[in-house]
PDB file of C-alpha atoms in Angstrom:
ATOM      1  CA  MET A   1     107.515 108.275  86.847  1.00 63.00           C
ATOM      2  CA  SER A   2     110.699 110.180  87.674  1.00 83.00           C
ATOM      3  CA  ASN A   3     114.083 108.470  87.654  1.00 86.00           C
ATOM      4  CA  LEU A   4     116.231 108.404  90.775  1.00 90.00           C
ATOM      5  CA  SER A   5     119.328 106.722  89.313  1.00 94.00           C
ATOM      6  CA  HIS A   6     121.382 107.726  92.366  1.00 96.00           C
ATOM      7  CA  ILE A   7     119.313 105.341  94.534  1.00 97.00           C
ATOM      8  CA  MET A   8     120.536 101.776  94.002  1.00 97.00           C
ATOM      9  CA  PRO A   9     118.888  98.714  95.543  1.00 97.00           C
ATOM     10  CA  GLU A  10     120.736  95.418  95.308  1.00 94.00           C
ATOM     11  CA  CYS A  11     118.026  92.963  94.386  1.00 90.00           C
ATOM     12  CA  TYR A  12     114.812  92.749  92.406  1.00 93.00           C
ATOM     13  CA  ALA A  13     112.439  92.779  95.380  1.00 95.00           C
ATOM     14  CA  ASP A  14     114.356  95.682  96.975  1.00 95.00           C
ATOM     15  CA  THR A  15     113.909  97.581  93.714  1.00 96.00           C
ATOM     16  CA  ASN A  16     110.163  96.976  93.789  1.00 96.00           C
ATOM     17  CA  LEU A  17     110.010  98.070  97.432  1.00 97.00           C
ATOM     18  CA  ILE A  18     112.000 101.275  96.938  1.00 97.00           C
ATOM     19  CA  GLU A  19     110.072 102.200  93.796  1.00 96.00           C
ATOM     20  CA  ALA A  20     106.795 101.672  95.689  1.00 95.00           C
ATOM     21  CA  LEU A  21     107.999 103.897  98.546  1.00 95.00           C
ATOM     22  CA  MET A  22     109.541 106.605  96.349  1.00 95.00           C
ATOM     23  CA  GLN A  23     106.991 106.540  93.506  1.00 93.00           C
ATOM     24  CA  ALA A  24     109.948 106.739  91.117  1.00 94.00           C
ATOM     25  CA  SER A  25     112.215 104.387  89.227  1.00 94.00           C
ATOM     26  CA  VAL A  26     115.597 103.599  90.753  1.00 95.00           C
ATOM     27  CA  SER A  27     118.800 101.978  89.506  1.00 94.00           C
ATOM     28  CA  HIS A  28     118.654  98.239  90.197  1.00 92.00           C
ATOM     29  CA  GLN A  29     122.053  96.618  90.770  1.00 94.00           C
ATOM     30  CA  LYS A  30     122.773  92.894  90.925  1.00 91.00           C
ATOM     31  CA  GLY A  31     124.157  92.337  94.403  1.00 91.00           C
ATOM     32  CA  CYS A  32     125.657  94.404  97.186  1.00 93.00           C
ATOM     33  CA  ASN A  33     129.134  94.524  95.609  1.00 94.00           C
ATOM     34  CA  GLN A  34     127.621  95.963  92.414  1.00 95.00           C
ATOM     35  CA  VAL A  35     125.874  98.628  94.495  1.00 96.00           C
ATOM     36  CA  THR A  36     129.099  99.725  96.163  1.00 96.00           C
ATOM     37  CA  ARG A  37     131.066  99.562  92.886  1.00 96.00           C
ATOM     38  CA  ALA A  38     128.482 101.750  91.166  1.00 96.00           C
ATOM     39  CA  MET A  39     128.592 104.224  94.039  1.00 97.00           C
ATOM     40  CA  GLN A  40     132.378 104.472  93.920  1.00 96.00           C
ATOM     41  CA  ARG A  41     132.874 104.426  90.144  1.00 96.00           C
ATOM     42  CA  ASN A  42     129.829 106.291  88.890  1.00 96.00           C
ATOM     43  CA  PHE A  43     129.187 108.780  91.666  1.00 96.00           C
ATOM     44  CA  GLY A  44     132.606 109.727  93.059  1.00 93.00           C
ATOM     45  CA  ASN A  45     131.837 112.818  95.135  1.00 95.00           C
ATOM     46  CA  ARG A  46     128.217 113.022  94.004  1.00 97.00           C
ATOM     47  CA  PHE A  47     125.250 111.977  96.142  1.00 97.00           C
ATOM     48  CA  SER A  48     124.135 108.336  96.088  1.00 98.00           C
ATOM     49  CA  VAL A  49     122.267 105.866  98.275  1.00 98.00           C
ATOM     50  CA  GLY A  50     122.673 102.099  98.204  1.00 97.00           C
ATOM     51  CA  ILE A  51     120.149  99.679  99.698  1.00 97.00           C
ATOM     52  CA  ILE A  52     121.509  96.241 100.523  1.00 96.00           C
ATOM     53  CA  ASP A  53     120.700  93.265 102.710  1.00 92.00           C
ATOM     54  CA  TYR A  54     122.778  92.901 105.854  1.00 90.00           C
ATOM     55  CA  ASP A  55     124.677  89.866 104.613  1.00 78.00           C
ATOM     56  CA  LYS A  56     127.234  87.858 106.534  1.00 74.00           C
ATOM     57  CA  LYS A  57     129.742  88.767 103.838  1.00 81.00           C
ATOM     58  CA  LYS A  58     129.733  92.548 103.734  1.00 87.00           C
ATOM     59  CA  PRO A  59     131.098  94.560 100.807  1.00 93.00           C
ATOM     60  CA  LYS A  60     134.517  96.053 101.619  1.00 94.00           C
ATOM     61  CA  TYR A  61     133.267  99.575 100.947  1.00 96.00           C
ATOM     62  CA  LEU A  62     130.981  99.297 103.976  1.00 94.00           C
ATOM     63  CA  ASN A  63     134.134  99.313 106.166  1.00 95.00           C
ATOM     64  CA  GLU A  64     134.789 102.901 105.024  1.00 96.00           C
ATOM     65  CA  LEU A  65     131.361 104.074 106.171  1.00 97.00           C
ATOM     66  CA  GLU A  66     130.121 104.975 109.643  1.00 97.00           C
ATOM     67  CA  VAL A  67     126.801 103.956 111.175  1.00 97.00           C
ATOM     68  CA  LEU A  68     124.645 107.059 111.643  1.00 96.00           C
ATOM     69  CA  ALA A  69     121.437 105.473 112.878  1.00 97.00           C
ATOM     70  CA  GLN A  70     119.740 102.121 113.293  1.00 97.00           C
ATOM     71  CA  SER A  71     116.397 100.585 114.056  1.00 97.00           C
ATOM     72  CA  GLN A  72     115.277  97.003 114.503  1.00 96.00           C
ATOM     73  CA  HIS A  73     115.734  96.097 110.815  1.00 97.00           C
ATOM     74  CA  LEU A  74     117.598  99.048 109.290  1.00 97.00           C
ATOM     75  CA  GLN A  75     121.054 100.556 109.582  1.00 97.00           C
ATOM     76  CA  LEU A  76     122.071 103.788 107.880  1.00 98.00           C
ATOM     77  CA  TYR A  77     125.737 104.259 107.016  1.00 98.00           C
ATOM     78  CA  LYS A  78     127.463 107.347 105.621  1.00 97.00           C
ATOM     79  CA  HIS A  79     130.886 107.818 104.097  1.00 97.00           C
ATOM     80  CA  PRO A  80     132.857 110.379 106.153  1.00 96.00           C
ATOM     81  CA  ASN A  81     134.083 112.333 103.104  1.00 96.00           C
ATOM     82  CA  ARG A  82     131.504 111.700 100.385  1.00 96.00           C
ATOM     83  CA  PRO A  83     127.723 112.099 100.163  1.00 97.00           C
ATOM     84  CA  HIS A  84     127.369 108.307  99.948  1.00 98.00           C
ATOM     85  CA  TYR A  85     124.828 106.536 102.139  1.00 98.00           C
ATOM     86  CA  ILE A  86     124.064 102.848 102.459  1.00 98.00           C
ATOM     87  CA  ILE A  87     120.967 101.454 104.114  1.00 98.00           C
ATOM     88  CA  THR A  88     121.174  97.843 105.172  1.00 97.00           C
ATOM     89  CA  ILE A  89     118.056  95.779 105.722  1.00 96.00           C
ATOM     90  CA  LYS A  90     118.723  93.174 108.382  1.00 93.00           C
ATOM     91  CA  PRO A  91     118.858  90.332 108.243  1.00 89.00           C
ATOM     92  CA  ALA A  92     117.281  90.435 104.753  1.00 90.00           C
ATOM     93  CA  ILE A  93     114.285  91.854 102.929  1.00 94.00           C
ATOM     94  CA  GLU A  94     112.080  88.780 103.474  1.00 96.00           C
ATOM     95  CA  ASN A  95     112.323  89.018 107.278  1.00 95.00           C
ATOM     96  CA  PHE A  96     111.742  92.763 107.007  1.00 97.00           C
ATOM     97  CA  ILE A  97     108.562  92.267 104.956  1.00 97.00           C
ATOM     98  CA  LEU A  98     107.166  89.632 107.309  1.00 98.00           C
ATOM     99  CA  ALA A  99     107.933  91.755 110.400  1.00 97.00           C
ATOM    100  CA  CYS A 100     106.183  94.786 108.877  1.00 98.00           C
ATOM    101  CA  ALA A 101     103.164  92.647 107.966  1.00 98.00           C
ATOM    102  CA  GLU A 102     103.012  91.189 111.473  1.00 98.00           C
ATOM    103  CA  GLU A 103     103.191  94.651 113.070  1.00 98.00           C
ATOM    104  CA  LEU A 104     100.197  95.875 111.060  1.00 98.00           C
ATOM    105  CA  GLY A 105      98.259  92.602 111.144  1.00 98.00           C
ATOM    106  CA  VAL A 106      98.436  92.387 107.353  1.00 98.00           C
ATOM    107  CA  ASN A 107      98.181  88.915 105.836  1.00 98.00           C
ATOM    108  CA  PRO A 108     100.543  88.695 102.834  1.00 98.00           C
ATOM    109  CA  LYS A 109      98.307  85.935 101.391  1.00 97.00           C
ATOM    110  CA  ASP A 110      95.632  88.592 100.850  1.00 98.00           C
ATOM    111  CA  TYR A 111      98.057  90.082  98.306  1.00 98.00           C
ATOM    112  CA  GLY A 112      99.110  86.800  96.707  1.00 97.00           C
ATOM    113  CA  VAL A 113     102.374  86.697  98.659  1.00 97.00           C
ATOM    114  CA  SER A 114     103.636  83.766 100.709  1.00 96.00           C
ATOM    115  CA  THR A 115     103.479  83.987 104.492  1.00 96.00           C
ATOM    116  CA  SER A 116     106.389  81.588 105.036  1.00 96.00           C
ATOM    117  CA  LEU A 117     109.983  82.780 104.973  1.00 95.00           C
ATOM    118  CA  GLU A 118     111.008  80.103 102.460  1.00 96.00           C
ATOM    119  CA  GLY A 119     108.016  80.746 100.220  1.00 96.00           C
ATOM    120  CA  LEU A 120     108.630  84.477 100.329  1.00 96.00           C
ATOM    121  CA  LYS A 121     112.296  83.952  99.448  1.00 95.00           C
ATOM    122  CA  LYS A 122     111.237  82.023  96.347  1.00 96.00           C
ATOM    123  CA  GLN A 123     109.027  84.948  95.313  1.00 95.00           C
ATOM    124  CA  THR A 124     111.579  87.670  96.019  1.00 95.00           C
ATOM    125  CA  LYS A 125     114.483  85.907  94.300  1.00 92.00           C
ATOM    126  CA  ARG A 126     112.685  85.752  90.946  1.00 94.00           C
ATOM    127  CA  VAL A 127     113.892  88.167  88.279  1.00 91.00           C
ATOM    128  CA  ASP A 128     110.358  89.467  87.799  1.00 94.00           C
ATOM    129  CA  SER A 129     109.928  90.327  91.491  1.00 95.00           C
ATOM    130  CA  ASN A 130     110.971  93.898  90.657  1.00 93.00           C
ATOM    131  CA  THR A 131     107.660  94.330  88.812  1.00 95.00           C
ATOM    132  CA  ASP A 132     105.528  91.760  90.657  1.00 97.00           C
ATOM    133  CA  PRO A 133     102.191  93.544  91.252  1.00 97.00           C
ATOM    134  CA  HIS A 134     101.460  91.313  94.264  1.00 97.00           C
ATOM    135  CA  LEU A 135     104.637  92.463  96.013  1.00 98.00           C
ATOM    136  CA  THR A 136     104.004  96.087  95.011  1.00 97.00           C
ATOM    137  CA  ALA A 137     100.491  95.966  96.495  1.00 98.00           C
ATOM    138  CA  LEU A 138     101.828  94.402  99.693  1.00 98.00           C
ATOM    139  CA  PHE A 139     104.581  97.039  99.990  1.00 98.00           C
ATOM    140  CA  ARG A 140     102.006  99.798  99.637  1.00 97.00           C
ATOM    141  CA  ALA A 141      99.866  98.169 102.331  1.00 98.00           C
ATOM    142  CA  LEU A 142     102.891  98.054 104.640  1.00 98.00           C
ATOM    143  CA  GLN A 143     103.993 101.675 104.168  1.00 96.00           C
ATOM    144  CA  THR A 144     102.644 102.724 107.557  1.00 97.00           C
ATOM    145  CA  SER A 145     104.569 100.100 109.533  1.00 98.00           C
ATOM    146  CA  THR A 146     107.274 101.541 111.759  1.00 98.00           C
ATOM    147  CA  GLU A 147     110.219 100.196 109.769  1.00 98.00           C
ATOM    148  CA  MET A 148     108.732 101.048 106.347  1.00 97.00           C
ATOM    149  CA  THR A 149     108.019 104.569 107.583  1.00 98.00           C
ATOM    150  CA  ILE A 150     111.632 104.932 108.720  1.00 98.00           C
ATOM    151  CA  LEU A 151     112.916 103.613 105.384  1.00 98.00           C
ATOM    152  CA  GLY A 152     110.621 105.751 103.241  1.00 97.00           C
ATOM    153  CA  THR A 153     111.087 108.927 105.297  1.00 98.00           C
ATOM    154  CA  THR A 154     114.867 108.501 105.339  1.00 98.00           C
ATOM    155  CA  LEU A 155     115.072 107.968 101.581  1.00 98.00           C
ATOM    156  CA  LYS A 156     112.820 110.945 100.865  1.00 97.00           C
ATOM    157  CA  TYR A 157     114.757 113.167 103.270  1.00 98.00           C
ATOM    158  CA  LEU A 158     118.148 112.156 101.853  1.00 98.00           C
ATOM    159  CA  ASN A 159     116.903 112.602  98.294  1.00 96.00           C
ATOM    160  CA  GLU A 160     115.611 116.098  99.084  1.00 97.00           C
ATOM    161  CA  GLN A 161     118.627 117.205 101.125  1.00 97.00           C
ATOM    162  CA  ARG A 162     121.318 115.301  99.150  1.00 95.00           C
ATOM    163  CA  TYR A 163     124.376 117.375 100.068  1.00 95.00           C
ATOM    164  CA  CYS A 164     123.129 119.050 103.238  1.00 95.00           C
ATOM    165  CA  ALA A 165     121.392 116.299 105.222  1.00 96.00           C
ATOM    166  CA  ASN A 166     121.356 116.987 108.942  1.00 96.00           C
ATOM    167  CA  ILE A 167     122.475 114.025 111.045  1.00 94.00           C
ATOM    168  CA  ALA A 168     120.233 115.129 113.938  1.00 96.00           C
ATOM    169  CA  VAL A 169     117.200 114.985 111.626  1.00 97.00           C
ATOM    170  CA  ILE A 170     118.211 111.515 110.409  1.00 97.00           C
ATOM    171  CA  LYS A 171     118.612 110.264 113.965  1.00 96.00           C
ATOM    172  CA  ALA A 172     115.192 111.708 114.832  1.00 97.00           C
ATOM    173  CA  ILE A 173     113.646 109.800 111.918  1.00 97.00           C
ATOM    174  CA  PHE A 174     115.118 106.556 113.249  1.00 97.00           C
ATOM    175  CA  ALA A 175     114.054 107.365 116.812  1.00 93.00           C
ATOM    176  CA  SER A 176     110.405 107.899 115.900  1.00 80.00           C
TER     177      SER A 176
END
């Protein structure tokens, strides 16, 4: 499995999700502020992508970025002077998962995952949720949902184009 250390999800379940979509390991960070700190300190003017929940308390670095595109559950931000992107999942990953499952008619219980928001939160907040095979199987089953397709396609496009991503292409991905 290749290593995409420039892609940094904020929580354990996000890490599992992104690794399932990208078929590569990524750089897990503990919280949205750690994601933005790592982007600023470790990547400077080099390409990086952070994936965070759309929390009420936003990291200050997000104020420096501009919204490029958005969908029902995703917003893509870009720094105006650096190849730094942040994708927010709104309101949080658990709602995102349940919405994707509902769209496709997938029952999370069939994968050993709770169907209630509170139950799912308990599963996703565990430290081992980044390697939970039940969540991984569910994420793979949800890859064709609209929002998962947008997320996966955007990450793959950004990773391939790193320094020369075309904003029109990104907007088209979000519009599809």
